[in-house]
XYZ file of C-alpha atoms in Angstrom:
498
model
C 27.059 57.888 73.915
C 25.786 57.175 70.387
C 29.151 54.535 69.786
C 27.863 52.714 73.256
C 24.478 52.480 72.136
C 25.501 51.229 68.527
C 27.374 48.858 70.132
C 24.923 47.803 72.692
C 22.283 46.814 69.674
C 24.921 45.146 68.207
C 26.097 42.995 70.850
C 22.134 42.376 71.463
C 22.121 41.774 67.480
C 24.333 38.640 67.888
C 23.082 37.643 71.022
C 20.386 34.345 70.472
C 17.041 35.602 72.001
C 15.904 32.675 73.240
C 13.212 34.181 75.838
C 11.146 35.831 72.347
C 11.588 32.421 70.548
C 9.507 31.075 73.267
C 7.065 33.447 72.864
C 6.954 33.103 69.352
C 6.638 29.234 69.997
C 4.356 29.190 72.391
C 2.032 31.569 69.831
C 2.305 29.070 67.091
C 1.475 26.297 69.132
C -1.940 27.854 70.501
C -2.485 28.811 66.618
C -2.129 24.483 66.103
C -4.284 24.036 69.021
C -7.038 26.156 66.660
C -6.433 24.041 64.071
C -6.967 20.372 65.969
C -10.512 22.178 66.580
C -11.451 20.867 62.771
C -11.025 17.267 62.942
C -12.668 17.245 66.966
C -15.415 19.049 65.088
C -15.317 16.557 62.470
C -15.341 13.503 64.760
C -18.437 15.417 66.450
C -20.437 15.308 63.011
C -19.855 12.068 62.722
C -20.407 10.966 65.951
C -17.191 9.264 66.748
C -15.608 8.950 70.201
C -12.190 10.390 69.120
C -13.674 13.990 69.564
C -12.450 13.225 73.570
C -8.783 12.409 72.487
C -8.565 15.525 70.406
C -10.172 17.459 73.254
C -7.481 16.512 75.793
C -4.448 17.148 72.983
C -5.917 20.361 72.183
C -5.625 21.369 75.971
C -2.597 20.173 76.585
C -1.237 21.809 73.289
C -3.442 25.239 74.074
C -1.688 24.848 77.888
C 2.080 24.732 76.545
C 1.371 27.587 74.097
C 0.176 29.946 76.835
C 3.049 28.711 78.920
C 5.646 29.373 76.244
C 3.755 32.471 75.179
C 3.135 34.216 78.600
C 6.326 33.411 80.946
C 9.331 34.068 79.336
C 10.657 38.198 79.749
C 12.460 39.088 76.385
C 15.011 41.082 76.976
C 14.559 42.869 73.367
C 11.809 42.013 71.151
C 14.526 41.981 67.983
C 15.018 38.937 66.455
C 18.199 38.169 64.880
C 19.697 35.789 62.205
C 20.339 32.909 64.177
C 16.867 33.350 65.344
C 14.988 32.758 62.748
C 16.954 29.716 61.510
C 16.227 28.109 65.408
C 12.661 29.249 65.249
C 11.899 27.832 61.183
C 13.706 24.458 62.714
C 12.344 23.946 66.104
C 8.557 24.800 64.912
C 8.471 21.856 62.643
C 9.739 19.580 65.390
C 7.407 20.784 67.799
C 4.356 20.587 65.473
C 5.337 17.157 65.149
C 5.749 16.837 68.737
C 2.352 18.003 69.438
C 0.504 16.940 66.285
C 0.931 13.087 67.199
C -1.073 13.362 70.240
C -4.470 12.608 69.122
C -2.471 9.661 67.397
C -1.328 8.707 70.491
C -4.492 9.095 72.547
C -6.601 8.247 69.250
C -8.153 5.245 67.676
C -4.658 4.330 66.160
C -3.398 4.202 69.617
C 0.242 4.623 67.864
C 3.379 4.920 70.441
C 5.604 7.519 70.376
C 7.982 6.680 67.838
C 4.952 5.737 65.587
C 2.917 8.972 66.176
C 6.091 10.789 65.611
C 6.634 9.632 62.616
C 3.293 9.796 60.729
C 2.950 13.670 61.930
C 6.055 14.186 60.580
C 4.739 12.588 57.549
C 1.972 14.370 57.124
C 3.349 18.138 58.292
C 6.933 17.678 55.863
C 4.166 16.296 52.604
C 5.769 13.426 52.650
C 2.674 11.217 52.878
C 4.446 7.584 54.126
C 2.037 6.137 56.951
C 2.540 3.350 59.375
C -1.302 3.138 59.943
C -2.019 -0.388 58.036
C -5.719 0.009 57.699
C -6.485 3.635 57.531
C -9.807 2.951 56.226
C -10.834 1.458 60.172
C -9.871 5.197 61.556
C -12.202 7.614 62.440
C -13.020 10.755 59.915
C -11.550 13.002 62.303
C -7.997 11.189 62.627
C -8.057 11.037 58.719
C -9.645 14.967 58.491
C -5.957 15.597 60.968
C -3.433 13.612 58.464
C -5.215 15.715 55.853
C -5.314 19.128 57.337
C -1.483 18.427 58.379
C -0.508 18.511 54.922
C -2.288 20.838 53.533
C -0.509 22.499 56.380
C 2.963 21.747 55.619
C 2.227 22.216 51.860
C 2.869 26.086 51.778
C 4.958 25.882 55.226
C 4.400 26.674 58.746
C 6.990 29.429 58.799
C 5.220 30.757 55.446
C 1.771 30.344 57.477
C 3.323 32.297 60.360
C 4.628 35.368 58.393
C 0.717 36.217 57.215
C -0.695 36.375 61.820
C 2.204 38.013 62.643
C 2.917 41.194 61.657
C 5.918 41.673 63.453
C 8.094 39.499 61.634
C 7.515 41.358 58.314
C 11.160 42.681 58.499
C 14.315 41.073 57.077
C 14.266 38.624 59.801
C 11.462 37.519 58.421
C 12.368 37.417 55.060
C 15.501 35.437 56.294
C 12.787 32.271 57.644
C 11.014 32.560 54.300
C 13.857 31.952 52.639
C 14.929 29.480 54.890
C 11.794 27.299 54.339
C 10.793 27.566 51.207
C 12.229 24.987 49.052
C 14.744 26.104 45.998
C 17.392 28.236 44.469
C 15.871 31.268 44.352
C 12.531 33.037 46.214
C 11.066 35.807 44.053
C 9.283 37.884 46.495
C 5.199 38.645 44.804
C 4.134 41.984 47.268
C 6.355 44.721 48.366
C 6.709 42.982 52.142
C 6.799 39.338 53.043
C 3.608 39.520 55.183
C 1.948 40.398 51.979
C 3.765 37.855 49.902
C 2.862 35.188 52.261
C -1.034 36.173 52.162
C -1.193 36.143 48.498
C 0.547 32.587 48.533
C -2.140 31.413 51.058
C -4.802 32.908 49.563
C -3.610 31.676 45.879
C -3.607 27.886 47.486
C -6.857 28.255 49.257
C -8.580 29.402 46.174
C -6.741 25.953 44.209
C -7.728 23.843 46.784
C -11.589 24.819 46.919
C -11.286 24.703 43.481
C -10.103 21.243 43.222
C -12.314 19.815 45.970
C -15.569 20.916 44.039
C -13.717 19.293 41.189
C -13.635 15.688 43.278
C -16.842 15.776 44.677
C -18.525 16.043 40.857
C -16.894 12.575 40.642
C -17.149 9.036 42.533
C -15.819 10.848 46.180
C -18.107 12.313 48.520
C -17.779 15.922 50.263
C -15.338 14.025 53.356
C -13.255 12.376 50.559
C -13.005 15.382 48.237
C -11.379 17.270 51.003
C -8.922 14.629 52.270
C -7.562 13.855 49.014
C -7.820 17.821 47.683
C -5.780 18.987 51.162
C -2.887 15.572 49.626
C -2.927 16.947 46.357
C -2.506 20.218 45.870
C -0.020 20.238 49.021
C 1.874 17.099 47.056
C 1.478 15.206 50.434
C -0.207 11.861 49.484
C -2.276 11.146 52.407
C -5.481 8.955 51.470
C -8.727 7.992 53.177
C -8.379 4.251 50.941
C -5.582 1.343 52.351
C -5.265 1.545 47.937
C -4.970 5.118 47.703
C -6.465 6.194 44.635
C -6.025 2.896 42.921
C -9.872 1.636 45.139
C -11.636 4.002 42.759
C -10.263 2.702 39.718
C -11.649 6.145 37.985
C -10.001 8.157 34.694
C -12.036 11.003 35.892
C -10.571 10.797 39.596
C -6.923 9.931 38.063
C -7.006 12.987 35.316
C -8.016 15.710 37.949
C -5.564 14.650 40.327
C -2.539 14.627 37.702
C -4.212 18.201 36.854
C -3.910 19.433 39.811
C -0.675 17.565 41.557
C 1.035 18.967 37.762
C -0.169 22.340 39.476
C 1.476 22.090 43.290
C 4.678 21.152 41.263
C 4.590 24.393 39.522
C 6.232 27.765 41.283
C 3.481 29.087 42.904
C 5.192 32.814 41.530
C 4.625 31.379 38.404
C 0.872 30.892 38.688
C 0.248 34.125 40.424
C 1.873 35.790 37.479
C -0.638 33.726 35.355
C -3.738 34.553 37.162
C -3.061 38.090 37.395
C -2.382 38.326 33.465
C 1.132 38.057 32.978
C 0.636 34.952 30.758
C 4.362 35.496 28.964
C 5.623 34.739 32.484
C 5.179 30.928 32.048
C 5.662 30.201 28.467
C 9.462 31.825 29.371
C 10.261 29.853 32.553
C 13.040 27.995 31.675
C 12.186 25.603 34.598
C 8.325 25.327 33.302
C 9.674 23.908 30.316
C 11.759 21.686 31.550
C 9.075 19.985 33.783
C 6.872 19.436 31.053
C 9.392 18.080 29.054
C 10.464 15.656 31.753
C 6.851 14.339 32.273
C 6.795 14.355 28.193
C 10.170 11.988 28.395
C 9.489 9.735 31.824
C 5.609 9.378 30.116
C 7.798 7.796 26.735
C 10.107 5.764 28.571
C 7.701 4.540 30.971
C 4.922 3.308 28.616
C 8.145 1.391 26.857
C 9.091 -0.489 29.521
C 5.266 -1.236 30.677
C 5.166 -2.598 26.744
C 8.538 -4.516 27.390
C 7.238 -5.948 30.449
C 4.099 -7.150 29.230
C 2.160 -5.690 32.133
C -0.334 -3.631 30.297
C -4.077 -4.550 30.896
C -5.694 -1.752 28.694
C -5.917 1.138 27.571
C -5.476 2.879 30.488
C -2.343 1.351 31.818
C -0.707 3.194 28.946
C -2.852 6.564 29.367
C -3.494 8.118 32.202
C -1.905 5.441 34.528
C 1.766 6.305 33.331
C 0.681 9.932 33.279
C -0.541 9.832 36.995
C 2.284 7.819 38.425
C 5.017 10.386 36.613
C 3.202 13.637 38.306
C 3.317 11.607 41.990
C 6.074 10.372 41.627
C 8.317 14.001 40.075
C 5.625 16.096 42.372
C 7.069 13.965 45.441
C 2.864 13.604 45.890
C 2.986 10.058 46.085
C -0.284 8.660 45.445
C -0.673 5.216 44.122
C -2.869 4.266 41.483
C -1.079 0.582 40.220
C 1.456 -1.587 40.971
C 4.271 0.346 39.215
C 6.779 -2.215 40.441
C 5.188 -5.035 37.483
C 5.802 -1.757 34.998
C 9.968 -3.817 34.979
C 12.893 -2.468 36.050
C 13.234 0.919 33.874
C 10.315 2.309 34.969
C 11.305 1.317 39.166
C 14.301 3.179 38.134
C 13.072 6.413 36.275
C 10.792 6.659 39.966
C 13.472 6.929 41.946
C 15.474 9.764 39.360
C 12.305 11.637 39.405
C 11.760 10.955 43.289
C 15.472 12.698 43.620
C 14.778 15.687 41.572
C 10.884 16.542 42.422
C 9.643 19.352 40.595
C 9.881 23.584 40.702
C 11.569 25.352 43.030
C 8.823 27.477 45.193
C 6.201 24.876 44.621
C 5.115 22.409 47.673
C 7.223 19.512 46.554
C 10.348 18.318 47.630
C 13.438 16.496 46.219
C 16.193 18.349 44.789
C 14.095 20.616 42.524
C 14.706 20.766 38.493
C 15.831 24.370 38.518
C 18.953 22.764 39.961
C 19.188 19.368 37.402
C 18.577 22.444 34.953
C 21.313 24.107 36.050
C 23.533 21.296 36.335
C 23.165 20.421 32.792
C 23.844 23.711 31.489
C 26.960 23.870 33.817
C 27.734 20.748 31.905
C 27.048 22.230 28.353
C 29.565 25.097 29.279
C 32.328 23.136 30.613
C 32.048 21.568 27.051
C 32.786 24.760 25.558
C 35.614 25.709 28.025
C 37.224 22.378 27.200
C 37.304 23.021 23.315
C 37.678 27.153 23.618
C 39.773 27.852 27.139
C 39.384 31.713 26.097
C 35.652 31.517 25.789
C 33.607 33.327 28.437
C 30.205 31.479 29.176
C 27.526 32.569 31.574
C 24.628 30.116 32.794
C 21.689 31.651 32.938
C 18.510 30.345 34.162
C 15.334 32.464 33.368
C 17.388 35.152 31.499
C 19.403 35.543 34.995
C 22.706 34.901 35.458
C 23.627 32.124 38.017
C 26.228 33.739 40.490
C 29.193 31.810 41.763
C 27.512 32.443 45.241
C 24.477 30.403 43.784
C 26.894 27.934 41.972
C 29.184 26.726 45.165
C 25.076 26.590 46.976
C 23.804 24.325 44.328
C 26.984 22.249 43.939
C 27.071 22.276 48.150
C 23.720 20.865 48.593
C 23.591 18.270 45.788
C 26.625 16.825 47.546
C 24.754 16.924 50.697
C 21.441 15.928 49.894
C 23.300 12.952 48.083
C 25.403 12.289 51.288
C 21.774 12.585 53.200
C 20.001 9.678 50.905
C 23.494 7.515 50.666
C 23.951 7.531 54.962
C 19.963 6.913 55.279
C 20.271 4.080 53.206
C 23.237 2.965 54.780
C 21.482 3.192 57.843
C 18.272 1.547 57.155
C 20.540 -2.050 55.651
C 21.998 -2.033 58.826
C 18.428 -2.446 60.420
C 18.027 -5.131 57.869
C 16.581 -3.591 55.068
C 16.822 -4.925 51.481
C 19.501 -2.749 49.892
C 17.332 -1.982 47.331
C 14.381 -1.334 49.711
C 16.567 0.374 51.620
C 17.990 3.617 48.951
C 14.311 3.724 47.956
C 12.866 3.838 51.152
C 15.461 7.140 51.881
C 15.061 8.751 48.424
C 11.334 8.622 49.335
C 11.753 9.921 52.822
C 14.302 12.109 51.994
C 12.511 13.386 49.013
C 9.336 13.949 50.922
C 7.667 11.737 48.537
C 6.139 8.379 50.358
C 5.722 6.021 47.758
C 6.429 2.780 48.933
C 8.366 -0.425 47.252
C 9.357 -3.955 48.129
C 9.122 -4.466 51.796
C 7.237 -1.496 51.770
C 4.484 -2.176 49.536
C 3.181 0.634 46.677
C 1.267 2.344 49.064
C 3.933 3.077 51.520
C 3.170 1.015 54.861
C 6.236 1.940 57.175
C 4.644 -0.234 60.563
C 6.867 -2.707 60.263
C 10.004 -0.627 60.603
C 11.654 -0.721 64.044
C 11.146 2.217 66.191
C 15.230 3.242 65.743
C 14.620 3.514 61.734
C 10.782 5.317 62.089
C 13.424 7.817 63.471
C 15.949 7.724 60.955
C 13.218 8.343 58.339
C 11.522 11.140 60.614
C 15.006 13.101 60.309
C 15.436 12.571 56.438
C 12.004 14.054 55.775
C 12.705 16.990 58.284
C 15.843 17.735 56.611
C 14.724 17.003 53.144
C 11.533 19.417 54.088
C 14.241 22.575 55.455
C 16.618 21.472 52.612
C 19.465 20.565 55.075
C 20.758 24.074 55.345
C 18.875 25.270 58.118
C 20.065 22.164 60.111
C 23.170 21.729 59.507
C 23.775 25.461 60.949
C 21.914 24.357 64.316
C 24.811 21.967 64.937
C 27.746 23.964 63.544
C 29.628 25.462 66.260
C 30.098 28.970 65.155
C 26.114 29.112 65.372
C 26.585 29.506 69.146
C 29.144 31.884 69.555
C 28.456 35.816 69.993
């Protein structure tokens, strides 16, 4: 009897439990539904008519979630591996699905493709818009951009494990891992529930922090918050058609390099910092590689502004250099300048820091440094093996040995991620892209970054692009967001089989 019933769970182990994925679903949807309630309430304050459209999407959102929630009968309330990796996937697409609504019904009055495509923006940080004149919508349509990226900074799945307590197993831990970006997850509390409220609470107290910072300077409160929520999330969203470039302030420029330099950084790192453990960061191997990076782009920029002859003062070799080199590495992606006028070396040091972002476990995307680290100490030891074929040489990253489990990951999804960027581009010339516009525009999707160039523009206007390509681009930030893995199981056929 005990063999049948060990054998019964684990048959129902492999089994896809598709009827508590609903539920699941239809509980994170009514948990959006809450959230739409801040920019109706916003539109309300300021007494603009797109409270109605928000109304009507937070219904119809609120409706589906109670659907989802309430109908389906799960047959065990066990979630397995497969699970989670359907549930961290589908929620992002159905966020997405959902979020563009008050697009769609909205003062944008975007279509489908359109609405698609800037929610998916704003919910994977990466912060490219097809909304030409953002400055004519209402506050509440810029409060939603805003509050979906602040949002999608830390994760929905991450958001998820802190309401619901159920998930705090290793199921759990498997759709943490699956969403947060990197090689490696160091887990802060004893269970993943708590791990994911300290994270929350960490960024909530960072982002408060920075929008009293803002609102000292030439923003008021509604600004403050919009561009806090872009920053410290590394999204990139602006209430300005010129970003931060229409307020043309060191003050505004400094604190936002501060503070985008911060959402770059592991956010284990700056726990360990503000809870005393100071030693933590001046060891990171990573840590130290960012701010040498920044140290080196900053260098090489400023020469090729000098080469160009497009400086116009003192700050164009300051904090203008400084600010573009944290959007650009933090896959942030504000614009503050015409970086394309800084020549040709500095257009292409954007797009190798656009590849590579920043730390792993930090809200940016890209390919992270702790793996460009790694690859250039896997470089370094080759070397050796070359010259000494007897010689036994470890890589070790933080004092930790990289396994050949992690190796054949890394070396996997650089090949990938490359592959993703090279077929996006490939994609977007055959919709009649520049080539050059083209590779950019898909590092920056693909990246999660949003900065724009060429056809494009600086600040990222995507409205020209046909519907088929807002598409393309929609996928490349999705996948860039969930770091490929995630879907490239959902279409692998040994996924579906018991």
């Amino acid at each position: 009897m005990r063999a049948l019933s060990m054998t019964t769970r684990s048959a129902s182990s492999r089994r896809i439990n598709l009827p508590k994925q609903l539920t699941l679903l239809g509980l994170l949807l009514i948990i959006e539904a809450g959230f739409m309630a801040v920019p109706m309430a916003v539109c309300l304050a300021y007494g603009e008519s797109d409270w109605l459209p928000f109304l009507v999407s937070i219904g119809i959102t609120a409706v589906a979630g109670i659907l989802l929630h309430t109908l389906p009968r799960p047959h065990s309330e066990s979630l397995g591996r497969r699970d989670g990796c359907m549930i961290t996937c589908v929620v992002w697409i159905m966020y997405s699905l959902f979020g563009m609504l008050p697009f769609i019904l909205g003062s944008p009055r975007l279509n489908v493709s359109e609405g698609f495509f800037e929610t998916m923006s704003g919910f994977t940080t990466t912060g490219a818009t097809v909304i030409r004149d953002i400055e004519s919508c209402s506050h509440g349509i810029q409060m939603w951009r805003a509050l979906t990226q602040w949002i999608g900074g830390l994760g929905i799945v991450l958001f998820t494990l802190t309401v619901i307590p159920s998930l705090n197993n290793s199921r759990g831990i498997f759709m943490f891992h699956a969403e947060v970006s990197g090689i490696t997850h160091d887990k802060i509390g004893a269970r993943i529930a708590n791990t994911a409220k300290i994270l929350w609470g960490l960024y909530g107290v960072i982002t408060i922090i920075l929008i009293g910072l803002l609102w000292i300077g030439p923003m008021n409160f509604f600004e403050s918050v919009c561009h806090a929520f872009a920053a410290i999330s590394t999204g990139g969203f602006s209430t300005h058609n010129d970003s931060i470039a229409s307020y043309d302030s060191f003050y505004v420029k400094t604190v936002l390099s501060i503070f985008m330099f911060i959402g770059g950084v592991n956010f284990g790192l700056i726990y360990a910092a503000v809870t005393g453990r100071v030693k933590d960061l001046l060891k990171n191997d990573v840590l130290r590689a960012y701010l040498w990076l920044i140290a080196l782009n900053y260098i090489l920029t400023v020469i090729s502004i000098l080469h160009a002859g497009s400086w116009t003062g003192w700050q164009s070799l300051t904090i203008d250099p400084v600010f573009h080199i944290v959007s650009a590495m933090t896959s942030t992606g504000f614009g503050a300048g015409n970086f394309e006028a800084w020549g040709e070396l500095a257009l292409v040091l954007t797009i190798i820091m656009m590849f590579f972002g920043a730390c792993a476990g930090s809200t940016t995307g890209g390919a992270k440094i702790d793996r460009l680290l790694y690859m250039l100490k896997n470089f370094k030891v080759e070397i050796k093996r070359a010259v000494s074929p007897r010689s036994m040489q470890a890589i070790r990253i933080n004092n930790q040995v990289v396994t050949p489990e992690h190796t054949n990951e890394i070396i996997a999804f650089l090949l990938i991620y490359t592959a993703l960027i090279i077929v996006g581009g490939v994609l977007l010339s055959a919709l009649d892209f520049p080539i050059v516009d083209a590779f950019f525009s898909s590092v920056s999707c693909a990246s999660n970054n949003g900065l724009g160039a060429g056809v494009t523009g600086v600040t990222g206007s995507y409205d020209f692009v046909p519907a088929v390509g807002k598409w393309v681009m929609s996928f490349l930030m999705l996948a860039g967001r969930l770091e490929i893995f995630a879907l490239i199981m959902l279409v692998t056929p040994s996924f579906w089989r018991r």
